[in-house]
CSV table of N, CA and C in Angstrom, one decimal:
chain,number,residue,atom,x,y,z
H,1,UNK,N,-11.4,-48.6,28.3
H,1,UNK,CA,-11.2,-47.1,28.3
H,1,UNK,C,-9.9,-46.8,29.1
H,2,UNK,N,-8.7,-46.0,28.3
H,2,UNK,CA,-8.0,-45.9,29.0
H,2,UNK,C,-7.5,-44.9,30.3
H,3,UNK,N,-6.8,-44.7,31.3
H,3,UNK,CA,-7.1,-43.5,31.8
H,3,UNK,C,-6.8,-41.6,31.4
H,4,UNK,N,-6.5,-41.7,30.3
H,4,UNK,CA,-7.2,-40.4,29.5
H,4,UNK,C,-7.8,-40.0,29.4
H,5,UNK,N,-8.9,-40.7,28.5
H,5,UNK,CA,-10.2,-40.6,28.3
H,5,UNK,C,-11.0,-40.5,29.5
H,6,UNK,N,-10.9,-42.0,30.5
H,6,UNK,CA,-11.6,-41.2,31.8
H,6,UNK,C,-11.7,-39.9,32.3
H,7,UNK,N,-10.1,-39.8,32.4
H,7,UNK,CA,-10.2,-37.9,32.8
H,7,UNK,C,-11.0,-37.4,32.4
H,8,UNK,N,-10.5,-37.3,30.9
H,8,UNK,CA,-11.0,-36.5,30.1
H,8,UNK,C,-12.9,-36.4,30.4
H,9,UNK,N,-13.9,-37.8,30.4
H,9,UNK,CA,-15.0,-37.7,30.2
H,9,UNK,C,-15.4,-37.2,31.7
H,10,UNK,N,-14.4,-37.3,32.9
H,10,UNK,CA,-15.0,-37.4,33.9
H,10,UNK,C,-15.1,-35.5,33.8
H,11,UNK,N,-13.8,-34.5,33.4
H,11,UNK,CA,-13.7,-33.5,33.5
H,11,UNK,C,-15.2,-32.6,32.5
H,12,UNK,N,-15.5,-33.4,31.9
H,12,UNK,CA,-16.2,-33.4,31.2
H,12,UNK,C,-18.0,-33.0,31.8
H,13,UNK,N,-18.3,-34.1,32.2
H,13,UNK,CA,-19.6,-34.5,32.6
H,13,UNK,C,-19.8,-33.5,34.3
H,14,UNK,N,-18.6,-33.6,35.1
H,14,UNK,CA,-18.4,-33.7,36.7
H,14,UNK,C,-18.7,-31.9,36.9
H,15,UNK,N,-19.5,-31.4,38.1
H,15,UNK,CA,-19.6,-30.0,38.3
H,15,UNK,C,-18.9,-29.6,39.1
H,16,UNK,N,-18.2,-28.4,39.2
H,16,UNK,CA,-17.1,-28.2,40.1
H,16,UNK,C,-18.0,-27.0,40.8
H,17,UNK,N,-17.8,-26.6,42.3
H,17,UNK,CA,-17.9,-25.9,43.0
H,17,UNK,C,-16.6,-25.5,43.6
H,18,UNK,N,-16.2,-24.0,44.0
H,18,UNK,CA,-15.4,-23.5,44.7
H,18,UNK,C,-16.0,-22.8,45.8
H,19,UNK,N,-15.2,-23.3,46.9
H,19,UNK,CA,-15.7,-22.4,48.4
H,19,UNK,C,-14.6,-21.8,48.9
H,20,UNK,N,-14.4,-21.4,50.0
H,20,UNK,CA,-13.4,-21.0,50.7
H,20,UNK,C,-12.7,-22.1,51.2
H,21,UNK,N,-11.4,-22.3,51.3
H,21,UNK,CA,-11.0,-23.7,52.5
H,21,UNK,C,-10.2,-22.8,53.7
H,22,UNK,N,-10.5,-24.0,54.6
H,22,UNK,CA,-10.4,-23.7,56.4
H,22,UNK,C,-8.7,-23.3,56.2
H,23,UNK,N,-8.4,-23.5,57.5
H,23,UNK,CA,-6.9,-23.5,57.8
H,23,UNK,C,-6.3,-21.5,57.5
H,24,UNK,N,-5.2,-21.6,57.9
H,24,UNK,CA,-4.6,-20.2,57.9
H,24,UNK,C,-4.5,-19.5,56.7
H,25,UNK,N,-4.7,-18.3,56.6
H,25,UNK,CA,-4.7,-17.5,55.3
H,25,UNK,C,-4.1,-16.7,55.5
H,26,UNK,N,-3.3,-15.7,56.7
H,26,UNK,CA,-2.3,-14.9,56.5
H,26,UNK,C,-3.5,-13.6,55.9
H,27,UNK,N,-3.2,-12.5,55.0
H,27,UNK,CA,-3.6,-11.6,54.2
H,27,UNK,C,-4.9,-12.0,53.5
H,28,UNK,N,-4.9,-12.8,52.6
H,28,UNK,CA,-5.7,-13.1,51.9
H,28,UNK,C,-7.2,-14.1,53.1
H,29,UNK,N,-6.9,-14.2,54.1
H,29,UNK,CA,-7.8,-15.0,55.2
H,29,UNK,C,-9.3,-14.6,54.4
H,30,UNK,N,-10.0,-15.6,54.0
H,30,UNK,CA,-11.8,-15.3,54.0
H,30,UNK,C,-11.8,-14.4,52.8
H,31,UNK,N,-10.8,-14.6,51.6
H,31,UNK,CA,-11.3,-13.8,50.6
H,31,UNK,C,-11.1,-14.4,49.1
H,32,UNK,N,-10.8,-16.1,48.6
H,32,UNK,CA,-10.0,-16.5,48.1
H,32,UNK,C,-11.2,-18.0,48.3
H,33,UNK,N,-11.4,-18.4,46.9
H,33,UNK,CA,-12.4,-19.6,46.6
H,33,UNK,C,-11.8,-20.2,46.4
H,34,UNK,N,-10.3,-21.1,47.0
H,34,UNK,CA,-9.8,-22.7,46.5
H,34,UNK,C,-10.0,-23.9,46.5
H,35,UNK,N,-11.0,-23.8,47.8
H,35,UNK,CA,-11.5,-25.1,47.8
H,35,UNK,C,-12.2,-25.6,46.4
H,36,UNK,N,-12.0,-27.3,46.3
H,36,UNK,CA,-13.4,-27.2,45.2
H,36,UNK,C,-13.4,-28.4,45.4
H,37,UNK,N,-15.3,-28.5,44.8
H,37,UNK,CA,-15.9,-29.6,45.7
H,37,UNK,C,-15.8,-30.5,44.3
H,38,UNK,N,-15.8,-31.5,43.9
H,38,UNK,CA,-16.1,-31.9,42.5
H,38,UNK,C,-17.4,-32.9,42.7
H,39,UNK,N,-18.2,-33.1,41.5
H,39,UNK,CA,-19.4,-33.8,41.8
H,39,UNK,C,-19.5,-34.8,40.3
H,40,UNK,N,-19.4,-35.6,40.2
H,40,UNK,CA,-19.2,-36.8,39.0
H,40,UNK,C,-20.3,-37.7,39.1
H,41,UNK,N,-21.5,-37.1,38.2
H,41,UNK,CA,-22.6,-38.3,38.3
H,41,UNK,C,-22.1,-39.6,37.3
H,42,UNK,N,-22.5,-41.0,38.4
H,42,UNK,CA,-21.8,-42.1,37.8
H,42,UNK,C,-22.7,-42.6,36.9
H,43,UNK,N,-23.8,-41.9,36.6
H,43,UNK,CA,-24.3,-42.6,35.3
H,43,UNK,C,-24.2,-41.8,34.4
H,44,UNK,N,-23.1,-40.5,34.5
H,44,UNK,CA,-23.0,-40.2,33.2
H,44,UNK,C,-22.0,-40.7,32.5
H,45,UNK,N,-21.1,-41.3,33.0
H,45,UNK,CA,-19.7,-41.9,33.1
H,45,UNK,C,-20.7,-43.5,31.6
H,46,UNK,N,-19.3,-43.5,30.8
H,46,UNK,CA,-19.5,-44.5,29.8
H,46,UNK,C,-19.6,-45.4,30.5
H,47,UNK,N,-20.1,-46.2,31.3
H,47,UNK,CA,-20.0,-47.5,32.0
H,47,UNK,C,-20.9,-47.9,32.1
H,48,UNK,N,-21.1,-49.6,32.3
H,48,UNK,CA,-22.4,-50.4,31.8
H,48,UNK,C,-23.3,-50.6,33.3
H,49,UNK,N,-24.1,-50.6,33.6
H,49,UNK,CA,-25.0,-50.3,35.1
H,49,UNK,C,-24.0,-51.8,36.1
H,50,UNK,N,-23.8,-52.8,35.6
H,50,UNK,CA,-22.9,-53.4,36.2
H,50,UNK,C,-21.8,-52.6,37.1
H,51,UNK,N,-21.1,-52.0,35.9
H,51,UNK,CA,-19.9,-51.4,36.8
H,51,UNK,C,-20.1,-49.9,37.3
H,52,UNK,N,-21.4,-49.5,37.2
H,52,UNK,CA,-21.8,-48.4,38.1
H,52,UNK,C,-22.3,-49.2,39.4
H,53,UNK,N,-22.9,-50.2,39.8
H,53,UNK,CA,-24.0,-50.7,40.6
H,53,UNK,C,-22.1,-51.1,41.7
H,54,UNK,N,-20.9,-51.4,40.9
H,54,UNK,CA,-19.9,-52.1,41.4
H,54,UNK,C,-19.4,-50.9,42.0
H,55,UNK,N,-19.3,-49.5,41.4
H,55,UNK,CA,-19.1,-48.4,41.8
H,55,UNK,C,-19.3,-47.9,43.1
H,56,UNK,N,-20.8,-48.0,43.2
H,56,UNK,CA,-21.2,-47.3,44.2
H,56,UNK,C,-20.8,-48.6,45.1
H,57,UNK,N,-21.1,-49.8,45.2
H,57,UNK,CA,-20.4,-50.8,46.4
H,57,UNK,C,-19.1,-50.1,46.6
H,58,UNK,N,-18.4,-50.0,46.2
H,58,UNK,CA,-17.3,-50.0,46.5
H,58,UNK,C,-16.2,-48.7,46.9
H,59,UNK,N,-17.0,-47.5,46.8
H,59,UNK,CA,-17.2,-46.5,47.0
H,59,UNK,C,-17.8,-45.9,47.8
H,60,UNK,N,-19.0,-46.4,48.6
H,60,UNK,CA,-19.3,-46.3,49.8
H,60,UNK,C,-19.9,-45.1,49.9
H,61,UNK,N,-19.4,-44.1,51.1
H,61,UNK,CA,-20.0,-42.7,51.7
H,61,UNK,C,-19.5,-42.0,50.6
H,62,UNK,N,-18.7,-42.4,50.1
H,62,UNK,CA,-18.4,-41.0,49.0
H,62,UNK,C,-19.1,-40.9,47.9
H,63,UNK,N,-20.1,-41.3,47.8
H,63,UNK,CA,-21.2,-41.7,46.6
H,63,UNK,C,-22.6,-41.0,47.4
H,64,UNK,N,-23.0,-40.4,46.9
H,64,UNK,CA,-24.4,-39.4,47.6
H,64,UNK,C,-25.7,-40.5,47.2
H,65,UNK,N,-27.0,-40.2,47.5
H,65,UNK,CA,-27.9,-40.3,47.3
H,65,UNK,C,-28.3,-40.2,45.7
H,66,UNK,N,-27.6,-39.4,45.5
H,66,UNK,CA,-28.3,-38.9,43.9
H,66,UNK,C,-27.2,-39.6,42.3
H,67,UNK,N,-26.6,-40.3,43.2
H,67,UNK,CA,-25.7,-41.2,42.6
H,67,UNK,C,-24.5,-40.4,42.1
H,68,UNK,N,-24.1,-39.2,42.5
H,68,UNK,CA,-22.6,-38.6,42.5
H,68,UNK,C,-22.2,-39.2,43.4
H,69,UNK,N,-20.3,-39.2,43.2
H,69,UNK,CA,-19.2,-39.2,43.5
H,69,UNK,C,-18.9,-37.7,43.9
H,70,UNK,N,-18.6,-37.5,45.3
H,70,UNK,CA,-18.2,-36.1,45.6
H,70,UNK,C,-16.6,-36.2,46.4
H,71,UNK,N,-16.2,-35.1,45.6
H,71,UNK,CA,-14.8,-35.3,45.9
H,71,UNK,C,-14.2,-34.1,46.4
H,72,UNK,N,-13.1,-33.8,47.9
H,72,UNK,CA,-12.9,-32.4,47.7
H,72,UNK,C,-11.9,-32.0,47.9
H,73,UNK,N,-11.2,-31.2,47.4
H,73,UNK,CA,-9.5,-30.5,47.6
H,73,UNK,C,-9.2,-29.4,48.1
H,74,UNK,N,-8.5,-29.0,48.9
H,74,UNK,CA,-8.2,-28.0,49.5
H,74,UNK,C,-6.8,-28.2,50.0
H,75,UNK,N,-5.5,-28.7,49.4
H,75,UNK,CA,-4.5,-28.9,49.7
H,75,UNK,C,-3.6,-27.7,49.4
H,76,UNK,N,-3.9,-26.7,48.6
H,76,UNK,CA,-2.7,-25.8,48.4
H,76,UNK,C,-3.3,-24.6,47.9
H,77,UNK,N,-2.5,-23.5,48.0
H,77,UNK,CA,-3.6,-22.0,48.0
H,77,UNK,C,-3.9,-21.6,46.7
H,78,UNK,N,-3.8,-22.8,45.7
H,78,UNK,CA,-3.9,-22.4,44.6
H,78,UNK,C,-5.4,-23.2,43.7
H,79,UNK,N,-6.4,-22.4,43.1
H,79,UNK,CA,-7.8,-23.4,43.0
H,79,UNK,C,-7.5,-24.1,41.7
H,80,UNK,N,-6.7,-23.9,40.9
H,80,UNK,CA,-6.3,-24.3,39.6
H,80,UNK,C,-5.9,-26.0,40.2
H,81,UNK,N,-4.9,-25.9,41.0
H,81,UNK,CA,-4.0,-26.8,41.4
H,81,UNK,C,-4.7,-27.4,42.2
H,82,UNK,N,-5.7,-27.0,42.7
H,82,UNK,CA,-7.0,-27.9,43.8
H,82,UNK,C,-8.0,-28.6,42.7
H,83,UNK,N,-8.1,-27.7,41.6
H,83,UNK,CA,-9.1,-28.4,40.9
H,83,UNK,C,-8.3,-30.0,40.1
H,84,UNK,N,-7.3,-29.8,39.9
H,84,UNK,CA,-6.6,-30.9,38.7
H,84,UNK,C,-6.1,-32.0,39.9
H,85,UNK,N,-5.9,-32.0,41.4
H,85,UNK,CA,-5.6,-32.7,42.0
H,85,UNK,C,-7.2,-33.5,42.0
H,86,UNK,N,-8.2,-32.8,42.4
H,86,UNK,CA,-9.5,-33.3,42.3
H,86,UNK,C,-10.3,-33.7,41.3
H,87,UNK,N,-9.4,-34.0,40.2
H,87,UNK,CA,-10.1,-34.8,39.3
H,87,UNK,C,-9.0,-35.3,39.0
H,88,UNK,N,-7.8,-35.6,39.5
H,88,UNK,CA,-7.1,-36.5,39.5
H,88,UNK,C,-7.4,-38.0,40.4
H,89,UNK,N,-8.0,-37.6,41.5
H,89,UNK,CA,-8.1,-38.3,43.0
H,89,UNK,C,-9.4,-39.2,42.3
H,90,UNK,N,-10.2,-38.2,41.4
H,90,UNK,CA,-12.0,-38.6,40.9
H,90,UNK,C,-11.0,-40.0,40.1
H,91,UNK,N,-10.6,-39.7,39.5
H,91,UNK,CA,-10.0,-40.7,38.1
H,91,UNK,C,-9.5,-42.1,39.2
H,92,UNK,N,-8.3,-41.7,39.9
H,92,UNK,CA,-7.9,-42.6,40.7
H,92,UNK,C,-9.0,-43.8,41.3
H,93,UNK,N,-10.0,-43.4,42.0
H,93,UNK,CA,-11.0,-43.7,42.6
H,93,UNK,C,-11.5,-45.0,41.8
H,94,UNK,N,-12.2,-44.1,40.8
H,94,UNK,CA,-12.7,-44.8,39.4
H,94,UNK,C,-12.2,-46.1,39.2
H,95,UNK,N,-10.6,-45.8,38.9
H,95,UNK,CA,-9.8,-46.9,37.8
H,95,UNK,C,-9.7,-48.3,39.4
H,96,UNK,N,-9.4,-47.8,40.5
H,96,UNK,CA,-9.0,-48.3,41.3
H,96,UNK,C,-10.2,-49.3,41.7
H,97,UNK,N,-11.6,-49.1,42.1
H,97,UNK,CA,-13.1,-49.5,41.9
H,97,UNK,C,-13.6,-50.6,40.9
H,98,UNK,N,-13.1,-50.3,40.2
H,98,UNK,CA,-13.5,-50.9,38.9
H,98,UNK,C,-12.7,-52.2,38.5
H,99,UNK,N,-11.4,-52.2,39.4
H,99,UNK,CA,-10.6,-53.2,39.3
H,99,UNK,C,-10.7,-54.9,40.0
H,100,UNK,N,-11.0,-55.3,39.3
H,100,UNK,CA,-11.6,-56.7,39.8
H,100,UNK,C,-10.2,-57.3,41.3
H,101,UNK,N,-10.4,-57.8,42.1
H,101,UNK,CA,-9.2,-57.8,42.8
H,101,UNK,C,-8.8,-59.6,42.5
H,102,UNK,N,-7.2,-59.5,42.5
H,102,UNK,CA,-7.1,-61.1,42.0
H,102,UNK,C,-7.2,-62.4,43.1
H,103,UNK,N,-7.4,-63.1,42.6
H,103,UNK,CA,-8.1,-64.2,43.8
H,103,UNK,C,-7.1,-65.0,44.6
H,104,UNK,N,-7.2,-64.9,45.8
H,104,UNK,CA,-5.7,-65.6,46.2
H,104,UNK,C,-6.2,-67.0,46.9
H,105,UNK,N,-5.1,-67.7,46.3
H,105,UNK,CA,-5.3,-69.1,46.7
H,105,UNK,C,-4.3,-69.2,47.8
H,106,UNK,N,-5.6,-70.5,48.7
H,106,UNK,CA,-5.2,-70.1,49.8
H,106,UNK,C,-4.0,-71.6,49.8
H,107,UNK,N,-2.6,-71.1,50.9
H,107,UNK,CA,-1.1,-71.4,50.7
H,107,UNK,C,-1.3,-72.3,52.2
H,108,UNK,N,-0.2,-73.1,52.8
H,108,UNK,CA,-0.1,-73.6,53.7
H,108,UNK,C,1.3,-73.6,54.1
H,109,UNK,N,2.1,-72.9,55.3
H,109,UNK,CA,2.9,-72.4,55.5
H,109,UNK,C,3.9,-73.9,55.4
H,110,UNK,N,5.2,-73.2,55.3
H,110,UNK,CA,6.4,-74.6,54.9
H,110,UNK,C,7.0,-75.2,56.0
H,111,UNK,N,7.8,-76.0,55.5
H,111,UNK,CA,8.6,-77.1,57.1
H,111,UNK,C,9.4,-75.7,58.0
H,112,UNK,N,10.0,-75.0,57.2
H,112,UNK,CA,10.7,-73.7,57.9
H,112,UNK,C,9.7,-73.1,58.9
H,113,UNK,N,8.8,-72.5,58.2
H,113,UNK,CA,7.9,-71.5,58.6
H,113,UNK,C,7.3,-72.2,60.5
H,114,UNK,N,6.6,-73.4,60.1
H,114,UNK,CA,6.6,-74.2,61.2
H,114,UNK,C,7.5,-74.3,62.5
H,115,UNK,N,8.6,-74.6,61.7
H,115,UNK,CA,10.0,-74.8,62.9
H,115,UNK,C,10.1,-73.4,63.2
H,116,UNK,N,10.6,-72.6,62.9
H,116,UNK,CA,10.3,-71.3,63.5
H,116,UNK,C,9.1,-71.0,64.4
H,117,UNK,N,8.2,-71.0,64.1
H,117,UNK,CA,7.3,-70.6,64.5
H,117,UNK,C,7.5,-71.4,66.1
H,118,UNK,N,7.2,-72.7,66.0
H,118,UNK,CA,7.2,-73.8,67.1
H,118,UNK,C,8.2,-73.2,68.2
H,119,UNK,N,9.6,-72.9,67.5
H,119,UNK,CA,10.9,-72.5,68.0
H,119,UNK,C,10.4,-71.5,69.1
H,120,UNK,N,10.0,-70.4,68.6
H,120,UNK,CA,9.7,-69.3,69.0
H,120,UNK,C,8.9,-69.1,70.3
H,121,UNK,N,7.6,-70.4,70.2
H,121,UNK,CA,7.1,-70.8,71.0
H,121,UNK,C,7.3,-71.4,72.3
H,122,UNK,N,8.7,-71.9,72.2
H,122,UNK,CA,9.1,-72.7,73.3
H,122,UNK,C,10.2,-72.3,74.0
H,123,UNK,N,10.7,-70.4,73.1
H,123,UNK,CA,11.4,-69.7,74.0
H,123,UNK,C,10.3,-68.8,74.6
H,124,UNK,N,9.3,-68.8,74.0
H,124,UNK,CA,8.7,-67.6,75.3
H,124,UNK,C,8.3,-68.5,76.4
H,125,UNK,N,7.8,-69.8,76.1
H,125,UNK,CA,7.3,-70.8,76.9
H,125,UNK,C,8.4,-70.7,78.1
H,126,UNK,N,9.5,-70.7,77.8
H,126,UNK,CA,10.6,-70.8,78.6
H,126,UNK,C,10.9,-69.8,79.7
H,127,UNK,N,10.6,-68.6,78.9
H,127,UNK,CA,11.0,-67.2,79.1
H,127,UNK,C,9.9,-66.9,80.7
H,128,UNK,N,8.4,-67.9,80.2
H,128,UNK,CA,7.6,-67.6,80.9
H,128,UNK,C,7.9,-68.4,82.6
H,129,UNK,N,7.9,-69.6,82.1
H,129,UNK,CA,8.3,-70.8,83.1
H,129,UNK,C,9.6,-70.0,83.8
H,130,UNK,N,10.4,-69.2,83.6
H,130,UNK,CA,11.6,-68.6,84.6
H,130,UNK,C,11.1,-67.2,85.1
H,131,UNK,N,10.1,-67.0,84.9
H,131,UNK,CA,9.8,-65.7,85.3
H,131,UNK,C,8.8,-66.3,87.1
H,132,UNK,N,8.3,-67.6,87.3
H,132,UNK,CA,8.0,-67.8,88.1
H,132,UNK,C,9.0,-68.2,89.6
H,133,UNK,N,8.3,-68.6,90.2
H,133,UNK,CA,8.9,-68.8,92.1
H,133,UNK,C,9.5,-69.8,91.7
H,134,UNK,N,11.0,-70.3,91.8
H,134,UNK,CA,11.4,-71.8,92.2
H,134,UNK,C,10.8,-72.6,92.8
H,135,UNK,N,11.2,-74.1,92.2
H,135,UNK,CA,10.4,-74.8,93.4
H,135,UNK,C,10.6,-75.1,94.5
H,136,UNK,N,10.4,-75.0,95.7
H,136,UNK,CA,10.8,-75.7,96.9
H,136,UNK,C,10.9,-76.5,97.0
H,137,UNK,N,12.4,-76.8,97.5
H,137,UNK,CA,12.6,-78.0,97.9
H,137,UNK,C,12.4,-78.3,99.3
């Protein structure tokens, strides 16, 4: 599925609520619903219980009890512009979640990396050793 269609099914299925959001309002203060909360049940989403079960691992606190995804925007005075960022962020989540991560084989640093490293070590060593009392003679 590509991410179109997600959108598309998430805008679809997902219930939007609007509240008020915090922060300064000038004129309009306490009268103006931009916030919106978005709520995306992950089993209504085309996806096989595997990649819902992968979902919620991987998604964590932002996944409710009731198996929504709750998501919320309040970035700009506009709720149009709060709503499309918030099912933008829902889509993001999604594609991002879902993505298997690639497996890194593990590397053993080179003759450079070593000499450096060693190098480095024997100027602080040094750095250290002159920061002490001379010896008495």
């Amino acid at each position: 599925m590509n991410r179109d269609e997600l959108q598309d099914h998430i805008s679809r299925v997902s219930d939007e609520q609007f509240t008020r959001s915090s922060g300064p309002g000038g004129q309009n203060v306490n009268k103006l619903n931009t916030r919106v909360t978005l709520r995306v049940p992950l089993t209504a989403l085309p996806l096989s219980e595997q990649e819902v079960s992968q979902l919620r691992d991987r998604l964590g606190n932002r996944v409710n009890a009731e198996g929504e995804l709750i998501i919320h925007a309040s970035e700009t005075r506009s709720r149009e512009t709060n709503r499309v960022r918030a099912l933008q962020r829902a889509t993001d989540l999604i594609e991002n979640a879902l993505q298997v991560p690639q497996h890194r084989r593990p590397t053993r640093p080179g003759r450079a990396a070593r000499e450096r490293r060693l190098h480095e070590k024997r100027l602080i060593g040094r750095r250290k050793r002159d920061r002490s009392r001379p010896a008495e003679d």
